[in-house]
mmCIF file of C-alpha atoms in Angstrom:
data_model
loop_
_atom_site.group_PDB
_atom_site.id
_atom_site.type_symbol
_atom_site.label_atom_id
_atom_site.label_comp_id
_atom_site.label_asym_id
_atom_site.label_seq_id
_atom_site.Cartn_x
_atom_site.Cartn_y
_atom_site.Cartn_z
ATOM 1 C CA MET A 28 -43.506 9.313 16.208
ATOM 2 C CA ALA A 29 -43.422 5.514 16.648
ATOM 3 C CA GLU A 30 -45.677 3.510 14.340
ATOM 4 C CA VAL A 31 -48.722 2.048 16.082
ATOM 5 C CA ILE A 32 -49.372 -1.561 15.052
ATOM 6 C CA ALA A 33 -52.960 -2.780 14.709
ATOM 7 C CA LEU A 34 -53.691 -5.495 17.274
ATOM 8 C CA ASP A 35 -54.994 -8.968 16.443
ATOM 9 C CA THR A 36 -58.118 -8.827 18.593
ATOM 10 C CA ALA A 37 -59.135 -12.311 17.415
ATOM 11 C CA ASP A 38 -56.564 -13.723 19.852
ATOM 12 C CA PRO A 39 -57.525 -13.295 23.543
ATOM 13 C CA LEU A 40 -53.951 -12.216 24.282
ATOM 14 C CA PHE A 41 -54.531 -8.946 22.439
ATOM 15 C CA ALA A 42 -57.794 -8.296 24.240
ATOM 16 C CA ALA A 43 -56.281 -8.732 27.714
ATOM 17 C CA ASP A 44 -54.792 -6.056 29.967
ATOM 18 C CA ARG A 45 -52.178 -4.765 27.528
ATOM 19 C CA ALA A 46 -49.573 -3.633 30.056
ATOM 20 C CA ALA A 47 -49.898 -6.853 32.062
ATOM 21 C CA ALA A 48 -49.655 -9.030 28.948
ATOM 22 C CA PHE A 49 -46.514 -7.193 27.818
ATOM 23 C CA ASP A 50 -44.897 -7.600 31.237
ATOM 24 C CA TRP A 51 -45.871 -11.270 31.382
ATOM 25 C CA LEU A 52 -44.402 -12.047 27.957
ATOM 26 C CA CYS A 53 -41.209 -10.182 28.899
ATOM 27 C CA ARG A 54 -40.932 -12.368 32.012
ATOM 28 C CA LEU A 55 -40.982 -15.468 29.829
ATOM 29 C CA GLY A 56 -38.551 -14.027 27.280
ATOM 30 C CA ASP A 57 -36.187 -12.403 29.774
ATOM 31 C CA ALA A 58 -35.829 -15.615 31.805
ATOM 32 C CA THR A 59 -34.611 -17.559 28.764
ATOM 33 C CA LEU A 60 -32.537 -14.639 27.438
ATOM 34 C CA ILE A 61 -30.535 -14.115 30.623
ATOM 35 C CA LEU A 62 -30.019 -17.817 31.310
ATOM 36 C CA GLY A 63 -29.098 -18.369 27.652
ATOM 37 C CA HIS A 64 -26.475 -15.639 27.913
ATOM 38 C CA ARG A 65 -25.124 -17.081 31.172
ATOM 39 C CA LEU A 66 -24.726 -20.520 29.584
ATOM 40 C CA SER A 67 -23.007 -19.002 26.542
ATOM 41 C CA GLU A 68 -20.244 -17.795 28.877
ATOM 42 C CA TRP A 69 -19.107 -21.420 29.089
ATOM 43 C CA CYS A 70 -18.493 -21.620 25.331
ATOM 44 C CA GLY A 71 -14.874 -22.680 24.820
ATOM 45 C CA LYS A 72 -14.394 -23.176 28.573
ATOM 46 C CA GLY A 73 -16.369 -26.359 29.277
ATOM 47 C CA PRO A 74 -14.753 -29.198 31.263
ATOM 48 C CA ALA A 75 -15.054 -31.552 28.269
ATOM 49 C CA LEU A 76 -15.700 -31.034 24.568
ATOM 50 C CA GLU A 77 -19.067 -32.820 24.667
ATOM 51 C CA GLU A 78 -20.243 -30.755 27.642
ATOM 52 C CA ASP A 79 -18.993 -27.533 26.050
ATOM 53 C CA ILE A 80 -21.062 -28.219 22.923
ATOM 54 C CA ALA A 81 -24.110 -29.303 24.924
ATOM 55 C CA LEU A 82 -24.105 -26.077 26.979
ATOM 56 C CA ALA A 83 -23.805 -24.002 23.806
ATOM 57 C CA ASN A 84 -26.719 -25.874 22.230
ATOM 58 C CA VAL A 85 -28.951 -25.366 25.275
ATOM 59 C CA SER A 86 -27.985 -21.691 25.242
ATOM 60 C CA LEU A 87 -28.982 -21.378 21.588
ATOM 61 C CA ASP A 88 -32.304 -23.118 22.253
ATOM 62 C CA LEU A 89 -33.098 -20.641 25.030
ATOM 63 C CA ILE A 90 -32.149 -17.660 22.862
ATOM 64 C CA GLY A 91 -34.479 -19.044 20.200
ATOM 65 C CA HIS A 92 -37.336 -19.176 22.727
ATOM 66 C CA THR A 93 -36.479 -15.605 23.723
ATOM 67 C CA GLU A 94 -36.865 -14.352 20.188
ATOM 68 C CA MET A 95 -40.384 -15.810 19.955
ATOM 69 C CA TRP A 96 -41.549 -14.453 23.357
ATOM 70 C CA LEU A 97 -40.066 -10.975 22.954
ATOM 71 C CA ALA A 98 -41.297 -10.628 19.378
ATOM 72 C CA LEU A 99 -44.807 -11.384 20.624
ATOM 73 C CA ALA A 100 -44.315 -8.945 23.530
ATOM 74 C CA GLY A 101 -43.410 -6.258 21.006
ATOM 75 C CA GLU A 102 -46.603 -6.951 19.051
ATOM 76 C CA VAL A 103 -48.712 -6.702 22.193
ATOM 77 C CA GLU A 104 -47.009 -3.472 23.234
ATOM 78 C CA GLY A 105 -47.756 -1.951 19.824
ATOM 79 C CA LYS A 106 -44.812 0.456 19.769
ATOM 80 C CA SER A 107 -42.854 -1.163 16.938
ATOM 81 C CA ARG A 108 -40.170 -2.532 19.253
ATOM 82 C CA SER A 109 -38.613 -5.733 17.925
ATOM 83 C CA ALA A 110 -37.249 -8.671 19.927
ATOM 84 C CA ASP A 111 -33.755 -7.218 19.392
ATOM 85 C CA ASP A 112 -34.885 -3.816 20.682
ATOM 86 C CA LEU A 113 -36.275 -5.383 23.844
ATOM 87 C CA ALA A 114 -33.186 -7.555 24.378
ATOM 88 C CA PHE A 115 -30.474 -4.997 23.700
ATOM 89 C CA LEU A 116 -31.955 -1.566 24.406
ATOM 90 C CA ARG A 117 -33.634 -1.941 27.793
ATOM 91 C CA ASP A 118 -32.010 -0.969 31.089
ATOM 92 C CA ALA A 119 -31.631 -3.485 33.916
ATOM 93 C CA MET A 120 -34.682 -2.253 35.838
ATOM 94 C CA LYS A 121 -36.870 -3.016 32.809
ATOM 95 C CA PHE A 122 -35.891 -6.693 32.768
ATOM 96 C CA ARG A 123 -38.357 -9.148 34.289
ATOM 97 C CA ASN A 124 -36.316 -12.357 34.732
ATOM 98 C CA PRO A 125 -36.194 -14.231 38.056
ATOM 99 C CA LEU A 126 -33.034 -13.614 40.085
ATOM 100 C CA LEU A 127 -32.029 -17.280 39.828
ATOM 101 C CA VAL A 128 -30.969 -17.013 36.172
ATOM 102 C CA GLU A 129 -28.776 -13.919 36.534
ATOM 103 C CA LEU A 130 -26.458 -15.359 39.202
ATOM 104 C CA PRO A 131 -22.861 -15.933 38.032
ATOM 105 C CA ASN A 132 -21.959 -19.405 36.779
ATOM 106 C CA ARG A 133 -19.339 -19.910 39.534
ATOM 107 C CA ASP A 134 -18.533 -23.551 38.603
ATOM 108 C CA MET A 135 -20.084 -26.545 36.856
ATOM 109 C CA ALA A 136 -21.859 -27.648 40.030
ATOM 110 C CA LEU A 137 -23.786 -24.406 40.373
ATOM 111 C CA THR A 138 -24.393 -24.192 36.618
ATOM 112 C CA THR A 139 -25.752 -27.745 36.523
ATOM 113 C CA MET A 140 -27.926 -27.425 39.629
ATOM 114 C CA ARG A 141 -29.390 -24.091 38.475
ATOM 115 C CA GLN A 142 -30.139 -25.574 35.079
ATOM 116 C CA PHE A 143 -31.994 -28.489 36.654
ATOM 117 C CA LEU A 144 -34.066 -26.291 38.990
ATOM 118 C CA PHE A 145 -34.917 -23.994 36.063
ATOM 119 C CA ASP A 146 -35.580 -26.801 33.559
ATOM 120 C CA ALA A 147 -38.007 -28.500 35.954
ATOM 121 C CA TRP A 148 -39.943 -25.217 36.311
ATOM 122 C CA HIS A 149 -39.642 -24.372 32.610
ATOM 123 C CA TYR A 150 -41.099 -27.743 31.606
ATOM 124 C CA GLU A 151 -44.123 -27.346 33.887
ATOM 125 C CA MET A 152 -44.694 -23.757 32.725
ATOM 126 C CA LEU A 153 -44.528 -24.581 29.005
ATOM 127 C CA ASP A 154 -46.686 -27.665 29.446
ATOM 128 C CA ALA A 155 -49.357 -25.495 31.095
ATOM 129 C CA LEU A 156 -49.037 -22.824 28.394
ATOM 130 C CA THR A 157 -49.870 -25.320 25.656
ATOM 131 C CA ASP A 158 -53.434 -25.053 27.019
ATOM 132 C CA SER A 159 -53.460 -21.249 26.789
ATOM 133 C CA ARG A 160 -56.544 -19.604 25.268
ATOM 134 C CA SER A 161 -54.094 -17.687 23.081
ATOM 135 C CA ALA A 162 -53.198 -19.717 19.992
ATOM 136 C CA ARG A 163 -49.993 -17.674 19.641
ATOM 137 C CA VAL A 164 -48.860 -18.481 23.196
ATOM 138 C CA ALA A 165 -49.825 -22.161 22.896
ATOM 139 C CA GLU A 166 -47.928 -22.475 19.610
ATOM 140 C CA ILE A 167 -44.686 -21.025 21.031
ATOM 141 C CA ALA A 168 -44.987 -23.190 24.151
ATOM 142 C CA ALA A 169 -45.468 -26.363 22.100
ATOM 143 C CA LYS A 170 -42.385 -25.593 20.000
ATOM 144 C CA ALA A 171 -40.223 -24.832 23.046
ATOM 145 C CA LEU A 172 -41.488 -27.794 25.070
ATOM 146 C CA LYS A 173 -39.849 -30.318 22.741
ATOM 147 C CA GLU A 174 -36.400 -28.825 23.379
ATOM 148 C CA VAL A 175 -36.978 -28.231 27.083
ATOM 149 C CA SER A 176 -37.932 -31.901 27.529
ATOM 150 C CA TYR A 177 -34.398 -32.727 26.393
ATOM 151 C CA HIS A 178 -32.884 -29.987 28.588
ATOM 152 C CA LEU A 179 -34.630 -31.421 31.649
ATOM 153 C CA GLU A 180 -33.643 -34.997 30.887
ATOM 154 C CA ARG A 181 -30.023 -33.927 30.491
ATOM 155 C CA SER A 182 -29.725 -31.712 33.591
ATOM 156 C CA GLN A 183 -31.586 -34.246 35.757
ATOM 157 C CA ASP A 184 -29.177 -36.982 34.684
ATOM 158 C CA LEU A 185 -26.168 -34.766 35.456
ATOM 159 C CA VAL A 186 -27.471 -33.869 38.917
ATOM 160 C CA ILE A 187 -27.845 -37.578 39.738
ATOM 161 C CA ARG A 188 -24.433 -38.521 38.344
ATOM 162 C CA LEU A 189 -22.573 -35.690 40.086
ATOM 163 C CA GLY A 190 -24.511 -35.884 43.341
ATOM 164 C CA ASP A 191 -24.007 -39.648 43.550
ATOM 165 C CA GLY A 192 -20.474 -39.405 42.176
ATOM 166 C CA THR A 193 -17.222 -38.703 43.981
ATOM 167 C CA LYS A 194 -16.919 -37.212 47.452
ATOM 168 C CA GLU A 195 -15.900 -33.872 45.906
ATOM 169 C CA SER A 196 -18.653 -33.761 43.260
ATOM 170 C CA HIS A 197 -21.249 -34.627 45.923
ATOM 171 C CA ALA A 198 -20.002 -31.836 48.205
ATOM 172 C CA ARG A 199 -19.993 -29.292 45.373
ATOM 173 C CA MET A 200 -23.510 -30.205 44.243
ATOM 174 C CA GLN A 201 -24.836 -29.982 47.809
ATOM 175 C CA ASP A 202 -23.172 -26.571 48.199
ATOM 176 C CA ALA A 203 -24.685 -25.390 44.903
ATOM 177 C CA LEU A 204 -28.129 -26.541 46.003
ATOM 178 C CA GLU A 205 -27.824 -24.710 49.334
ATOM 179 C CA ARG A 206 -26.794 -21.514 47.523
ATOM 180 C CA LEU A 207 -29.573 -21.652 44.896
ATOM 181 C CA TRP A 208 -32.494 -22.947 46.924
ATOM 182 C CA PRO A 209 -33.372 -19.528 48.491
ATOM 183 C CA TYR A 210 -33.873 -18.150 44.952
ATOM 184 C CA SER A 211 -36.139 -20.938 43.672
ATOM 185 C CA GLY A 212 -39.354 -19.729 45.313
ATOM 186 C CA GLU A 213 -39.544 -16.659 43.068
ATOM 187 C CA LEU A 214 -40.375 -18.935 40.135
ATOM 188 C CA PHE A 215 -43.758 -19.594 41.753
ATOM 189 C CA ALA A 216 -44.524 -16.165 43.181
ATOM 190 C CA ALA A 217 -47.634 -14.554 41.690
ATOM 191 C CA ASP A 218 -48.624 -10.885 41.517
ATOM 192 C CA HIS A 219 -51.254 -8.836 39.677
ATOM 193 C CA VAL A 220 -49.619 -9.617 36.300
ATOM 194 C CA ASP A 221 -49.806 -13.390 36.785
ATOM 195 C CA GLU A 222 -53.291 -13.110 38.236
ATOM 196 C CA ALA A 223 -54.524 -11.107 35.236
ATOM 197 C CA MET A 224 -53.116 -13.666 32.810
ATOM 198 C CA ALA A 225 -54.557 -16.588 34.778
ATOM 199 C CA GLU A 226 -57.998 -14.961 34.956
ATOM 200 C CA ALA A 227 -57.905 -14.417 31.179
ATOM 201 C CA GLY A 228 -57.016 -18.098 30.630
ATOM 202 C CA LEU A 229 -53.719 -17.152 29.029
ATOM 203 C CA GLY A 230 -51.332 -18.705 31.531
ATOM 204 C CA PRO A 231 -51.284 -20.762 34.740
ATOM 205 C CA ASP A 232 -51.217 -19.525 38.300
ATOM 206 C CA PRO A 233 -47.466 -19.974 38.998
ATOM 207 C CA ALA A 234 -48.259 -21.362 42.445
ATOM 208 C CA HIS A 235 -49.989 -24.350 40.821
ATOM 209 C CA LEU A 236 -46.693 -25.403 39.245
ATOM 210 C CA ARG A 237 -44.939 -25.734 42.578
ATOM 211 C CA ALA A 238 -46.225 -29.156 43.661
ATOM 212 C CA PRO A 239 -45.219 -31.075 40.499
ATOM 213 C CA TRP A 240 -41.897 -29.174 40.403
ATOM 214 C CA ARG A 241 -41.127 -30.038 44.009
ATOM 215 C CA ALA A 242 -42.076 -33.694 43.532
ATOM 216 C CA LEU A 243 -39.623 -34.031 40.645
ATOM 217 C CA VAL A 244 -36.888 -32.119 42.487
ATOM 218 C CA GLU A 245 -37.248 -34.186 45.658
ATOM 219 C CA ALA A 246 -37.188 -37.490 43.747
ATOM 220 C CA THR A 247 -34.118 -36.418 41.772
ATOM 221 C CA LEU A 248 -32.242 -35.176 44.847
ATOM 222 C CA ALA A 249 -32.989 -38.426 46.665
ATOM 223 C CA GLU A 250 -31.542 -40.440 43.768
ATOM 224 C CA ALA A 251 -28.545 -38.095 43.734
ATOM 225 C CA THR A 252 -28.059 -38.674 47.495
ATOM 226 C CA LEU A 253 -28.407 -34.911 48.050
ATOM 227 C CA ALA A 254 -30.306 -33.452 51.006
ATOM 228 C CA LEU A 255 -33.144 -31.000 50.529
ATOM 229 C CA PRO A 256 -32.097 -27.682 52.151
ATOM 230 C CA GLU A 257 -33.737 -26.777 55.433
ATOM 231 C CA THR A 258 -33.707 -23.081 54.529
ATOM 232 C CA SER A 259 -36.717 -21.385 52.948
ATOM 233 C CA ALA A 260 -37.006 -21.292 49.158
ATOM 234 C CA ASP A 261 -38.647 -17.869 49.351
ATOM 235 C CA VAL A 262 -35.803 -15.639 50.514
ATOM 236 C CA HIS A 263 -34.774 -13.735 47.392
ATOM 237 C CA HIS A 264 -37.503 -12.160 45.249
ATOM 238 C CA GLY A 265 -37.659 -9.056 43.042
ATOM 239 C CA GLY A 266 -36.371 -9.917 39.567
ATOM 240 C CA LYS A 267 -39.878 -10.335 38.109
ATOM 241 C CA THR A 268 -40.675 -6.759 39.085
ATOM 242 C CA GLY A 269 -37.345 -5.197 38.070
ATOM 243 C CA ARG A 270 -35.364 -5.352 41.339
ATOM 244 C CA HIS A 271 -32.204 -7.218 40.442
ATOM 245 C CA THR A 272 -28.867 -8.255 41.899
ATOM 246 C CA GLU A 273 -25.713 -6.371 40.969
ATOM 247 C CA HIS A 274 -24.839 -9.241 38.630
ATOM 248 C CA LEU A 275 -27.430 -8.360 35.972
ATOM 249 C CA GLY A 276 -25.862 -4.970 35.238
ATOM 250 C CA PHE A 277 -22.481 -6.538 34.470
ATOM 251 C CA LEU A 278 -24.142 -9.171 32.272
ATOM 252 C CA LEU A 279 -26.107 -6.564 30.313
ATOM 253 C CA ALA A 280 -23.048 -4.343 29.907
ATOM 254 C CA GLU A 281 -21.369 -7.146 27.990
ATOM 255 C CA MET A 282 -24.465 -8.391 26.172
ATOM 256 C CA GLN A 283 -25.681 -4.957 25.043
ATOM 257 C CA PHE A 284 -22.319 -3.303 24.334
ATOM 258 C CA LEU A 285 -22.319 -3.627 20.542
ATOM 259 C CA GLN A 286 -25.866 -2.338 20.024
ATOM 260 C CA ARG A 287 -25.353 0.487 22.531
ATOM 261 C CA ALA A 288 -22.031 1.547 20.958
ATOM 262 C CA TYR A 289 -23.198 1.166 17.351
ATOM 263 C CA PRO A 290 -27.006 1.644 17.291
ATOM 264 C CA GLY A 291 -28.675 -0.209 14.445
ATOM 265 C CA ALA A 292 -25.564 -2.237 13.620
ATOM 266 C CA GLU A 293 -26.284 -5.465 11.736
ATOM 267 C CA TRP A 294 -24.132 -8.424 10.740
#
């Protein structure tokens, strides 16, 4: 029988709806885990040495954030599951990341544009979480925010340079934006999990992050000479509730292979 861990009821996080809090923390950790893994696929394949190293560093930062969120999720769940257990021993339908982060890298244009759209949301989310009533959540958010500030500065600069660059780089960035835009609305979609966390003062209503995110995105795209898509941003939803694209299964097959083949293996 799994060991039951005593909960820290002094922190409001542990007094909230337990199932909702676990799901919510997995959403935060899964988003950074899956995007971190996607970025790691560029390691050794970047277009320039400096960019190759930068992508690997951002990937490592996101994996570090994952470890903090999923470790806390495991505590809240109270079933002795570690961050590694949650990362490597869950099936695809149990993952709670937005669809945007599981899409294949395709090329540097799509990778860069996705990173910017995510970074802009990630910054607003972490900034809001620093005001969480949970000291544990606020502490993790404050630590991650320092690194994400750099991520955002970097991806925003790249979007401007590539969008306002050559004819080919401009066309590729516009194409990437058109492809990704229909997935961006899921970042701000709220359901009973988000509502429970907002009511408990643990996290923001995701919809409240949309206006500052959009203002930054529009200003950056204008400087990059890129046009805001006319299509809706709210076309593809489902990742936050476990309905994923076919791409996540292939990603997890590679990411989880070692732990699935050799349970309990350690370096």
